[in-house]
PDB file of C-alpha atoms and ligand atoms in Angstrom:
ATOM      1  CA  MET A1346     105.349 112.108 130.485  1.00 54.00           C
ATOM      2  CA  ALA A1347     103.595 114.888 128.518  1.00 67.00           C
ATOM      3  CA  GLU A1348     100.250 114.044 126.930  1.00 82.00           C
ATOM      4  CA  ARG A1349     100.442 112.874 123.332  1.00 92.00           C
ATOM      5  CA  GLN A1350      99.428 115.493 120.771  1.00 96.00           C
ATOM      6  CA  ARG A1351      96.311 114.622 118.814  1.00 97.00           C
ATOM      7  CA  MET A1352      96.848 114.771 115.076  1.00 98.00           C
ATOM      8  CA  LEU A1353      94.232 114.582 112.337  1.00 98.00           C
ATOM      9  CA  LEU A1354      95.635 113.215 109.073  1.00 98.00           C
ATOM     10  CA  LEU A1355      93.451 113.891 106.029  1.00 98.00           C
ATOM     11  CA  GLY A1356      94.170 110.894 103.853  1.00 97.00           C
ATOM     12  CA  GLY A1357      93.152 108.971 100.775  1.00 94.00           C
ATOM     13  CA  THR A1358      96.673 108.820  99.351  1.00 93.00           C
ATOM     14  CA  GLY A1359      99.735 106.619  99.537  1.00 91.00           C
ATOM     15  CA  GLU A1360     101.587 109.415 101.320  1.00 94.00           C
ATOM     16  CA  ALA A1361      98.972 109.535 104.063  1.00 96.00           C
ATOM     17  CA  ALA A1362      99.188 105.766 104.501  1.00 95.00           C
ATOM     18  CA  ALA A1363     102.997 105.941 104.643  1.00 95.00           C
ATOM     19  CA  LEU A1364     102.893 108.774 107.174  1.00 97.00           C
ATOM     20  CA  ALA A1365     100.387 106.919 109.358  1.00 97.00           C
ATOM     21  CA  ALA A1366     102.692 103.891 109.274  1.00 97.00           C
ATOM     22  CA  ARG A1367     105.716 106.006 110.250  1.00 97.00           C
ATOM     23  CA  LEU A1368     103.808 107.514 113.212  1.00 97.00           C
ATOM     24  CA  ALA A1369     102.148 104.293 114.416  1.00 95.00           C
ATOM     25  CA  GLY A1370     102.867 103.887 118.125  1.00 90.00           C
ATOM     26  CA  ASP A1371     104.700 107.221 118.302  1.00 93.00           C
ATOM     27  CA  GLU A1372     105.190 108.364 121.884  1.00 93.00           C
ATOM     28  CA  TRP A1373     104.444 112.029 121.104  1.00 94.00           C
ATOM     29  CA  VAL A1374     101.675 111.923 118.511  1.00 97.00           C
ATOM     30  CA  ASP A1375      98.324 110.168 118.487  1.00 96.00           C
ATOM     31  CA  VAL A1376      97.153 109.963 114.856  1.00 97.00           C
ATOM     32  CA  THR A1377      93.666 109.590 113.410  1.00 97.00           C
ATOM     33  CA  THR A1378      93.535 109.155 109.639  1.00 97.00           C
ATOM     34  CA  SER A1379      90.412 110.490 107.963  1.00 98.00           C
ATOM     35  CA  LEU A1380      89.068 109.026 104.722  1.00 97.00           C
ATOM     36  CA  ALA A1381      86.257 110.408 102.570  1.00 96.00           C
ATOM     37  CA  GLY A1382      84.860 106.886 102.176  1.00 91.00           C
ATOM     38  CA  ARG A1383      84.744 106.899  98.377  1.00 85.00           C
ATOM     39  CA  THR A1384      86.863 103.762  97.961  1.00 80.00           C
ATOM     40  CA  ARG A1385      85.064 100.636  99.122  1.00 75.00           C
ATOM     41  CA  THR A1386      88.324  98.732  99.575  1.00 74.00           C
ATOM     42  CA  PRO A1387      90.966 101.207 100.800  1.00 73.00           C
ATOM     43  CA  GLY A1388      94.414  99.781 101.316  1.00 77.00           C
ATOM     44  CA  GLU A1389      95.776  98.776 104.687  1.00 84.00           C
ATOM     45  CA  LEU A1390      96.145 101.711 107.119  1.00 91.00           C
ATOM     46  CA  ALA A1391      98.103 101.798 110.379  1.00 92.00           C
ATOM     47  CA  GLY A1392      96.432 103.265 113.439  1.00 92.00           C
ATOM     48  CA  ARG A1393      92.977 104.745 114.015  1.00 95.00           C
ATOM     49  CA  VAL A1394      90.786 105.546 111.021  1.00 96.00           C
ATOM     50  CA  ARG A1395      87.585 107.541 110.723  1.00 97.00           C
ATOM     51  CA  THR A1396      85.496 107.629 107.557  1.00 96.00           C
ATOM     52  CA  GLY A1397      83.135 110.136 105.919  1.00 97.00           C
ATOM     53  CA  GLY A1398      82.907 113.870 105.254  1.00 98.00           C
ATOM     54  CA  PHE A1399      82.861 116.400 108.099  1.00 98.00           C
ATOM     55  CA  GLY A1400      80.251 118.701 106.580  1.00 98.00           C
ATOM     56  CA  GLY A1401      82.439 121.443 105.132  1.00 98.00           C
ATOM     57  CA  ALA A1402      84.665 123.862 107.042  1.00 98.00           C
ATOM     58  CA  ASP A1403      82.038 124.320 109.776  1.00 98.00           C
ATOM     59  CA  GLY A1404      81.788 120.578 110.391  1.00 98.00           C
ATOM     60  CA  LEU A1405      85.545 120.160 110.405  1.00 98.00           C
ATOM     61  CA  ALA A1406      85.975 123.092 112.819  1.00 98.00           C
ATOM     62  CA  ALA A1407      83.479 121.429 115.171  1.00 98.00           C
ATOM     63  CA  TYR A1408      85.347 118.102 114.854  1.00 98.00           C
ATOM     64  CA  LEU A1409      88.689 119.785 115.650  1.00 98.00           C
ATOM     65  CA  LYS A1410      87.148 121.226 118.786  1.00 98.00           C
ATOM     66  CA  THR A1411      85.306 118.157 120.088  1.00 98.00           C
ATOM     67  CA  GLU A1412      88.216 115.829 119.344  1.00 98.00           C
ATOM     68  CA  HIS A1413      90.774 118.258 120.842  1.00 98.00           C
ATOM     69  CA  ILE A1414      92.916 118.114 117.711  1.00 98.00           C
ATOM     70  CA  ASP A1415      96.304 119.789 118.190  1.00 98.00           C
ATOM     71  CA  LEU A1416      97.602 119.656 114.618  1.00 98.00           C
ATOM     72  CA  LEU A1417      96.376 118.697 111.172  1.00 98.00           C
ATOM     73  CA  ILE A1418      98.198 117.245 108.212  1.00 98.00           C
ATOM     74  CA  ASP A1419      96.374 117.540 104.904  1.00 98.00           C
ATOM     75  CA  ALA A1420      97.719 114.670 102.819  1.00 98.00           C
ATOM     76  CA  THR A1421      94.738 114.490 100.459  1.00 97.00           C
ATOM     77  CA  HIS A1422      95.246 113.929  96.750  1.00 96.00           C
ATOM     78  CA  PRO A1423      96.487 116.866  94.612  1.00 97.00           C
ATOM     79  CA  TYR A1424      93.084 116.791  92.815  1.00 96.00           C
ATOM     80  CA  ALA A1425      90.991 116.901  96.001  1.00 96.00           C
ATOM     81  CA  ALA A1426      89.396 120.237  95.189  1.00 94.00           C
ATOM     82  CA  ARG A1427      87.354 121.016  98.325  1.00 97.00           C
ATOM     83  CA  MET A1428      88.918 119.356 101.363  1.00 98.00           C
ATOM     84  CA  PRO A1429      92.187 121.393 101.421  1.00 98.00           C
ATOM     85  CA  HIS A1430      90.228 124.675 101.392  1.00 98.00           C
ATOM     86  CA  ALA A1431      87.870 123.493 104.111  1.00 98.00           C
ATOM     87  CA  ALA A1432      90.868 122.358 106.184  1.00 98.00           C
ATOM     88  CA  ALA A1433      92.599 125.716 105.745  1.00 98.00           C
ATOM     89  CA  GLU A1434      89.483 127.592 106.808  1.00 98.00           C
ATOM     90  CA  ALA A1435      88.672 125.364 109.790  1.00 98.00           C
ATOM     91  CA  CYS A1436      92.257 125.331 111.086  1.00 98.00           C
ATOM     92  CA  ALA A1437      92.590 129.099 110.765  1.00 98.00           C
ATOM     93  CA  ARG A1438      89.354 129.535 112.687  1.00 98.00           C
ATOM     94  CA  MET A1439      90.297 127.098 115.458  1.00 98.00           C
ATOM     95  CA  GLY A1440      93.985 128.059 115.664  1.00 98.00           C
ATOM     96  CA  VAL A1441      95.104 124.523 114.767  1.00 98.00           C
ATOM     97  CA  PRO A1442      98.493 124.344 113.005  1.00 98.00           C
ATOM     98  CA  ARG A1443      98.055 122.841 109.509  1.00 98.00           C
ATOM     99  CA  LEU A1444     100.523 121.469 106.987  1.00 98.00           C
ATOM    100  CA  ARG A1445      99.781 120.490 103.375  1.00 98.00           C
ATOM    101  CA  LEU A1446     101.664 117.412 102.211  1.00 98.00           C
ATOM    102  CA  LEU A1447     101.507 117.639  98.442  1.00 97.00           C
ATOM    103  CA  ARG A1448     103.491 115.418  96.160  1.00 95.00           C
ATOM    104  CA  PRO A1449     105.357 117.258  93.387  1.00 95.00           C
ATOM    105  CA  PRO A1450     103.766 117.162  89.935  1.00 97.00           C
ATOM    106  CA  TRP A1451     105.374 115.311  87.058  1.00 98.00           C
ATOM    107  CA  VAL A1452     107.262 117.587  84.694  1.00 97.00           C
ATOM    108  CA  PRO A1453     107.549 116.867  80.978  1.00 97.00           C
ATOM    109  CA  VAL A1454     110.881 115.590  79.692  1.00 97.00           C
ATOM    110  CA  THR A1455     112.276 115.305  76.177  1.00 97.00           C
ATOM    111  CA  GLY A1456     109.990 113.177  74.043  1.00 97.00           C
ATOM    112  CA  ASP A1457     106.821 113.887  76.006  1.00 98.00           C
ATOM    113  CA  ARG A1458     103.886 115.152  73.940  1.00 98.00           C
ATOM    114  CA  TRP A1459     101.788 116.768  76.654  1.00 98.00           C
ATOM    115  CA  ILE A1460      98.807 118.974  75.927  1.00 98.00           C
ATOM    116  CA  ALA A1461      97.668 120.996  78.946  1.00 98.00           C
ATOM    117  CA  ALA A1462      93.951 121.109  79.706  1.00 98.00           C
ATOM    118  CA  THR A1463      92.585 123.493  82.326  1.00 97.00           C
ATOM    119  CA  ASN A1464      89.905 121.023  83.374  1.00 96.00           C
ATOM    120  CA  LEU A1465      88.080 117.823  82.370  1.00 97.00           C
ATOM    121  CA  ALA A1466      85.713 119.604  79.965  1.00 97.00           C
ATOM    122  CA  ALA A1467      88.670 121.174  78.169  1.00 98.00           C
ATOM    123  CA  ALA A1468      90.344 117.752  77.957  1.00 98.00           C
ATOM    124  CA  ALA A1469      87.206 116.227  76.429  1.00 98.00           C
ATOM    125  CA  ALA A1470      86.945 119.057  73.892  1.00 98.00           C
ATOM    126  CA  MET A1471      90.495 118.336  72.692  1.00 97.00           C
ATOM    127  CA  LEU A1472      89.959 114.657  71.927  1.00 98.00           C
ATOM    128  CA  PRO A1473      87.947 114.680  68.661  1.00 97.00           C
ATOM    129  CA  GLY A1474      90.468 114.978  65.850  1.00 94.00           C
ATOM    130  CA  LEU A1475      93.311 113.923  68.150  1.00 98.00           C
ATOM    131  CA  ALA A1476      92.438 110.285  68.821  1.00 98.00           C
ATOM    132  CA  MET A1477      89.732 107.668  68.312  1.00 98.00           C
ATOM    133  CA  ARG A1478      90.943 105.290  71.032  1.00 98.00           C
ATOM    134  CA  VAL A1479      91.705 106.863  74.400  1.00 98.00           C
ATOM    135  CA  PHE A1480      93.146 105.653  77.703  1.00 98.00           C
ATOM    136  CA  LEU A1481      91.293 107.467  80.525  1.00 98.00           C
ATOM    137  CA  THR A1482      92.802 107.344  84.011  1.00 96.00           C
ATOM    138  CA  THR A1483      90.989 110.213  85.690  1.00 94.00           C
ATOM    139  CA  GLY A1484      88.751 108.118  87.976  1.00 91.00           C
ATOM    140  CA  GLN A1485      85.130 107.060  87.866  1.00 91.00           C
ATOM    141  CA  ARG A1486      83.611 110.332  89.109  1.00 90.00           C
ATOM    142  CA  ASP A1487      85.202 112.244  86.227  1.00 95.00           C
ATOM    143  CA  LEU A1488      83.765 110.192  83.359  1.00 96.00           C
ATOM    144  CA  ASP A1489      80.669 112.362  82.777  1.00 96.00           C
ATOM    145  CA  ALA A1490      82.856 114.985  81.121  1.00 97.00           C
ATOM    146  CA  PHE A1491      83.490 112.554  78.241  1.00 98.00           C
ATOM    147  CA  GLU A1492      79.885 111.379  77.816  1.00 97.00           C
ATOM    148  CA  SER A1493      79.169 113.333  74.635  1.00 97.00           C
ATOM    149  CA  LEU A1494      82.100 111.748  72.780  1.00 98.00           C
ATOM    150  CA  THR A1495      80.027 108.879  71.388  1.00 97.00           C
ATOM    151  CA  GLY A1496      82.290 108.378  68.351  1.00 97.00           C
ATOM    152  CA  LEU A1497      85.353 107.563  70.470  1.00 98.00           C
ATOM    153  CA  TRP A1498      86.378 104.381  72.280  1.00 98.00           C
ATOM    154  CA  PHE A1499      87.745 104.536  75.830  1.00 98.00           C
ATOM    155  CA  LEU A1500      89.835 102.229  77.963  1.00 98.00           C
ATOM    156  CA  ILE A1501      88.970 103.195  81.545  1.00 98.00           C
ATOM    157  CA  ARG A1502      91.219 102.084  84.388  1.00 97.00           C
ATOM    158  CA  LEU A1503      89.582 101.904  87.808  1.00 95.00           C
ATOM    159  CA  ILE A1504      90.747 100.568  91.174  1.00 90.00           C
ATOM    160  CA  GLU A1505      87.486  98.779  91.935  1.00 91.00           C
ATOM    161  CA  PRO A1506      84.344  97.810  89.980  1.00 93.00           C
ATOM    162  CA  PRO A1507      82.290 100.890  89.116  1.00 92.00           C
ATOM    163  CA  ALA A1508      79.581 101.751  91.647  1.00 87.00           C
ATOM    164  CA  GLU A1509      77.397 103.253  88.909  1.00 90.00           C
ATOM    165  CA  ALA A1510      76.819 102.646  85.203  1.00 95.00           C
ATOM    166  CA  ILE A1511      79.643 103.979  83.045  1.00 96.00           C
ATOM    167  CA  PRO A1512      78.260 106.968  81.087  1.00 97.00           C
ATOM    168  CA  LEU A1513      80.386 106.330  77.963  1.00 97.00           C
ATOM    169  CA  ALA A1514      78.906 104.734  74.819  1.00 97.00           C
ATOM    170  CA  HIS A1515      81.949 102.708  73.757  1.00 98.00           C
ATOM    171  CA  CYS A1516      84.419 101.637  76.395  1.00 98.00           C
ATOM    172  CA  GLN A1517      86.084  98.869  78.344  1.00 98.00           C
ATOM    173  CA  VAL A1518      86.793  98.938  82.067  1.00 97.00           C
ATOM    174  CA  HIS A1519      90.174  97.664  83.176  1.00 97.00           C
ATOM    175  CA  LEU A1520      90.425  97.006  86.924  1.00 97.00           C
ATOM    176  CA  ASP A1521      93.884  97.338  88.406  1.00 96.00           C
ATOM    177  CA  ARG A1522      95.648  98.944  91.354  1.00 92.00           C
ATOM    178  CA  GLY A1523      99.112 100.516  91.046  1.00 91.00           C
ATOM    179  CA  PRO A1524     102.020 100.668  91.127  1.00 94.00           C
ATOM    180  CA  PHE A1525     102.185 100.134  87.381  1.00 97.00           C
ATOM    181  CA  ARG A1526     105.368  99.093  85.568  1.00 97.00           C
ATOM    182  CA  VAL A1527     106.316 100.915  82.357  1.00 98.00           C
ATOM    183  CA  GLU A1528     106.577  97.681  80.353  1.00 98.00           C
ATOM    184  CA  ASP A1529     103.081  96.632  81.446  1.00 98.00           C
ATOM    185  CA  GLU A1530     101.705 100.053  80.528  1.00 98.00           C
ATOM    186  CA  ILE A1531     103.309  99.822  77.087  1.00 98.00           C
ATOM    187  CA  ALA A1532     101.729  96.389  76.588  1.00 98.00           C
ATOM    188  CA  LEU A1533      98.316  97.709  77.690  1.00 98.00           C
ATOM    189  CA  LEU A1534      98.470 100.716  75.356  1.00 98.00           C
ATOM    190  CA  ARG A1535      99.580  98.511  72.451  1.00 98.00           C
ATOM    191  CA  LYS A1536      96.984  95.817  73.117  1.00 98.00           C
ATOM    192  CA  HIS A1537      94.129  98.339  72.955  1.00 98.00           C
ATOM    193  CA  ARG A1538      95.661 100.381  70.108  1.00 98.00           C
ATOM    194  CA  ILE A1539      95.479 103.519  72.240  1.00 98.00           C
ATOM    195  CA  GLU A1540      96.101 106.809  70.423  1.00 98.00           C
ATOM    196  CA  ALA A1541      96.009 109.267  73.356  1.00 98.00           C
ATOM    197  CA  VAL A1542      96.145 109.231  77.155  1.00 98.00           C
ATOM    198  CA  VAL A1543      94.092 111.528  79.423  1.00 98.00           C
ATOM    199  CA  SER A1544      95.631 111.922  82.860  1.00 98.00           C
ATOM    200  CA  LYS A1545      95.664 114.037  85.968  1.00 97.00           C
ATOM    201  CA  ASN A1546      99.104 115.266  86.986  1.00 98.00           C
ATOM    202  CA  SER A1547      98.988 113.163  90.138  1.00 95.00           C
ATOM    203  CA  GLY A1548     102.753 112.997  90.568  1.00 96.00           C
ATOM    204  CA  GLY A1549     104.413 110.149  92.454  1.00 91.00           C
ATOM    205  CA  ALA A1550     105.953 106.918  91.266  1.00 92.00           C
ATOM    206  CA  ALA A1551     102.963 104.573  91.391  1.00 91.00           C
ATOM    207  CA  THR A1552     101.164 105.870  88.299  1.00 94.00           C
ATOM    208  CA  THR A1553     103.939 107.490  86.307  1.00 96.00           C
ATOM    209  CA  GLY A1554     104.372 104.355  84.173  1.00 98.00           C
ATOM    210  CA  LYS A1555     101.648 105.364  81.715  1.00 98.00           C
ATOM    211  CA  ILE A1556     103.373 108.722  81.145  1.00 98.00           C
ATOM    212  CA  ALA A1557     106.670 107.015  80.339  1.00 98.00           C
ATOM    213  CA  ALA A1558     104.837 104.471  78.191  1.00 98.00           C
ATOM    214  CA  ALA A1559     103.109 107.222  76.187  1.00 98.00           C
ATOM    215  CA  ARG A1560     106.477 108.907  75.667  1.00 98.00           C
ATOM    216  CA  ILE A1561     108.085 105.690  74.438  1.00 98.00           C
ATOM    217  CA  LEU A1562     105.177 105.034  72.055  1.00 98.00           C
ATOM    218  CA  GLY A1563     105.051 108.684  70.900  1.00 98.00           C
ATOM    219  CA  LEU A1564     101.476 109.168  72.103  1.00 98.00           C
ATOM    220  CA  PRO A1565      99.991 112.514  73.178  1.00 98.00           C
ATOM    221  CA  VAL A1566      98.995 112.938  76.819  1.00 98.00           C
ATOM    222  CA  ILE A1567      96.240 115.383  77.686  1.00 98.00           C
ATOM    223  CA  MET A1568      97.347 116.517  81.140  1.00 98.00           C
ATOM    224  CA  ILE A1569      94.679 118.100  83.297  1.00 98.00           C
ATOM    225  CA  ASP A1570      95.859 121.030  85.438  1.00 97.00           C
ATOM    226  CA  ARG A1571      95.881 120.652  89.221  1.00 97.00           C
ATOM    227  CA  PRO A1572      93.271 122.604  91.155  1.00 96.00           C
ATOM    228  CA  ALA A1573      94.386 125.667  93.112  1.00 95.00           C
ATOM    229  CA  GLN A1574      95.667 125.026  96.636  1.00 96.00           C
ATOM    230  CA  PRO A1575      95.009 127.179  99.699  1.00 97.00           C
ATOM    231  CA  SER A1576      97.960 129.258 100.876  1.00 96.00           C
ATOM    232  CA  GLY A1577      99.914 128.008 103.870  1.00 97.00           C
ATOM    233  CA  GLU A1578     102.839 125.802 104.711  1.00 97.00           C
ATOM    234  CA  THR A1579     103.373 123.005 102.188  1.00 98.00           C
ATOM    235  CA  VAL A1580     105.934 120.205 102.000  1.00 98.00           C
ATOM    236  CA  ASP A1581     106.381 117.522  99.380  1.00 96.00           C
ATOM    237  CA  THR A1582     108.033 114.685 101.311  1.00 96.00           C
ATOM    238  CA  ILE A1583     107.106 112.567 104.304  1.00 97.00           C
ATOM    239  CA  ASP A1584     110.442 113.366 105.955  1.00 97.00           C
ATOM    240  CA  ALA A1585     109.752 117.101 105.726  1.00 98.00           C
ATOM    241  CA  CYS A1586     106.316 116.446 107.163  1.00 98.00           C
ATOM    242  CA  LEU A1587     107.814 114.494 110.076  1.00 97.00           C
ATOM    243  CA  ALA A1588     110.269 117.329 110.715  1.00 97.00           C
ATOM    244  CA  TRP A1589     107.352 119.808 110.860  1.00 98.00           C
ATOM    245  CA  ILE A1590     105.506 117.550 113.302  1.00 97.00           C
ATOM    246  CA  GLY A1591     108.669 117.007 115.358  1.00 95.00           C
ATOM    247  CA  ALA A1592     109.101 120.756 115.746  1.00 95.00           C
ATOM    248  CA  ARG A1593     105.647 120.987 117.314  1.00 92.00           C
ATOM    249  CA  VAL A1594     105.601 118.008 119.648  1.00 89.00           C
ATOM    250  CA  GLY A1595     107.908 116.496 122.184  1.00 72.00           C
TER     251      GLY A1595
HETATM  252  P1  LIG B 312      87.308 116.800  97.570  1.00 72.84           P
HETATM  253  O1  LIG B 312      86.587 117.309  96.396  1.00 72.84           O
HETATM  254  O2  LIG B 312      88.298 117.703  98.211  1.00 72.84           O
HETATM  255  O3  LIG B 312      86.296 116.328  98.698  1.00 72.84           O
HETATM  256  C1  LIG B 312      84.912 116.238  98.544  1.00 72.84           C
HETATM  257  C2  LIG B 312      84.334 116.024  99.909  1.00 72.84           C
HETATM  258  O4  LIG B 312      84.692 114.747 100.416  1.00 72.84           O
HETATM  259  C3  LIG B 312      84.867 117.015 100.930  1.00 72.84           C
HETATM  260  O5  LIG B 312      84.165 118.223 100.864  1.00 72.84           O
HETATM  261  C4  LIG B 312      84.676 116.254 102.218  1.00 72.84           C
HETATM  262  O6  LIG B 312      83.317 116.242 102.607  1.00 72.84           O
HETATM  263  C5  LIG B 312      84.997 114.843 101.810  1.00 72.84           C
HETATM  264  N1  LIG B 312      86.402 114.475 102.002  1.00 72.84           N
HETATM  265  C6  LIG B 312      87.424 114.574 101.133  1.00 72.84           C
HETATM  266  N2  LIG B 312      88.538 114.091 101.649  1.00 72.84           N
HETATM  267  C7  LIG B 312      88.234 113.681 102.891  1.00 72.84           C
HETATM  268  C8  LIG B 312      88.985 113.071 103.923  1.00 72.84           C
HETATM  269  N3  LIG B 312      90.286 112.766 103.775  1.00 72.84           N
HETATM  270  N4  LIG B 312      88.343 112.782 105.082  1.00 72.84           N
HETATM  271  C9  LIG B 312      87.025 113.062 105.249  1.00 72.84           C
HETATM  272  N5  LIG B 312      86.273 113.631 104.289  1.00 72.84           N
HETATM  273  C10 LIG B 312      86.867 113.929 103.132  1.00 72.84           C
HETATM  274  O7  LIG B 312      88.079 115.453  97.242  1.00 72.84           O
HETATM  275  P2  LIG B 312      87.723 114.261  96.246  1.00 72.84           P
HETATM  276  O8  LIG B 312      88.370 114.532  94.938  1.00 72.84           O
HETATM  277  O9  LIG B 312      86.256 113.997  96.312  1.00 72.84           O
HETATM  278  O10 LIG B 312      88.538 113.093  96.926  1.00 72.84           O
HETATM  279  C11 LIG B 312      87.997 112.368  98.012  1.00 72.84           C
HETATM  280  C12 LIG B 312      89.125 111.582  98.658  1.00 72.84           C
HETATM  281  O11 LIG B 312      89.724 110.741  97.678  1.00 72.84           O
HETATM  282  C13 LIG B 312      90.214 112.472  99.233  1.00 72.84           C
HETATM  283  O12 LIG B 312      90.533 111.992 100.529  1.00 72.84           O
HETATM  284  C14 LIG B 312      91.387 112.305  98.290  1.00 72.84           C
HETATM  285  O13 LIG B 312      92.616 112.331  98.982  1.00 72.84           O
HETATM  286  C15 LIG B 312      91.119 110.940  97.672  1.00 72.84           C
HETATM  287  N6  LIG B 312      91.569 110.850  96.276  1.00 72.84           N
HETATM  288  C16 LIG B 312      91.111 111.735  95.356  1.00 72.84           C
HETATM  289  C17 LIG B 312      91.563 111.629  94.040  1.00 72.84           C
HETATM  290  C18 LIG B 312      91.115 112.597  92.981  1.00 72.84           C
HETATM  291  O14 LIG B 312      91.556 112.437  91.825  1.00 72.84           O
HETATM  292  N7  LIG B 312      90.293 113.583  93.283  1.00 72.84           N
HETATM  293  C19 LIG B 312      92.456 110.594  93.688  1.00 72.84           C
HETATM  294  C20 LIG B 312      92.877 109.698  94.669  1.00 72.84           C
HETATM  295  C21 LIG B 312      92.436 109.829  95.957  1.00 72.84           C
HETATM  296  P3  LIG B 312      82.734 117.281 103.669  1.00 72.84           P
HETATM  297  O15 LIG B 312      82.622 118.577 102.937  1.00 72.84           O
HETATM  298  O16 LIG B 312      81.410 116.690 104.061  1.00 72.84           O
HETATM  299  O17 LIG B 312      83.696 117.351 104.820  1.00 72.84           O
END
């Protein structure tokens, strides 16, 4: 039997976890999922896992070489700003085939009141005058951008207790892990008398409930643009990803 191909799966998303589960025990592919290590309690992952940064494109290129990686799937989050570029550079340098698995963004539908923001700072600048009570779902590392808004109150949803002090003057932390149901999101927004939602356009079903809830309640959503992606092959479903892998192994 031919040797199994060694695949590096850049993870940190539900798609990566689902792909690792689909490939667990595969006779053609031997998968290692890589996590940045930011989440202290990542969900259950099938197969081998490594944790921690590689040290930029140079470090990743060295890892690809020493670990004899044959192919790489970049299934990092749409807002992972650095890893996809480092992966593109390292794979190009080492001649390792790379595929970006990127979930499609949400698109506004009738009734949505979205306001596009190019980045977090632009989103923060839009809030005064728009809302006094804000639901922030951008993640703990992105809170600094809202620090100067001392006259506003924030409901901050996080997956796990904050590792550092929250930099916002008036806020409440709400710990919860998706998927979130629309009716629960409506109840949450009503309970805290939220007037605007700030969100990344993460796409996917698990966190879309707040977008539907804002629509139903007529609330504005400040939607932060996705960062630019490196060029190269991109798919938006796990099945398409498996087809790409299948064409290269076996
Ligand atoms: P990032 O800006 O692209 O990454 C920052 C650094 O973290 C990278 O330069 C790399 O360090 C390391 N890193 C990122 N992803 C890694 C991975 N899968 N395996 C090993 N090292 C990784 O991304 P981020 O926004 O900090 O996100 C970090 C992780 O959280 C990603 O895996 C992403 O999928 C996940 N995530 C991010 C968001 C978000 O909103 N940004 C949301 C949910 C999940 P080195 O340069 O040292 O290699």
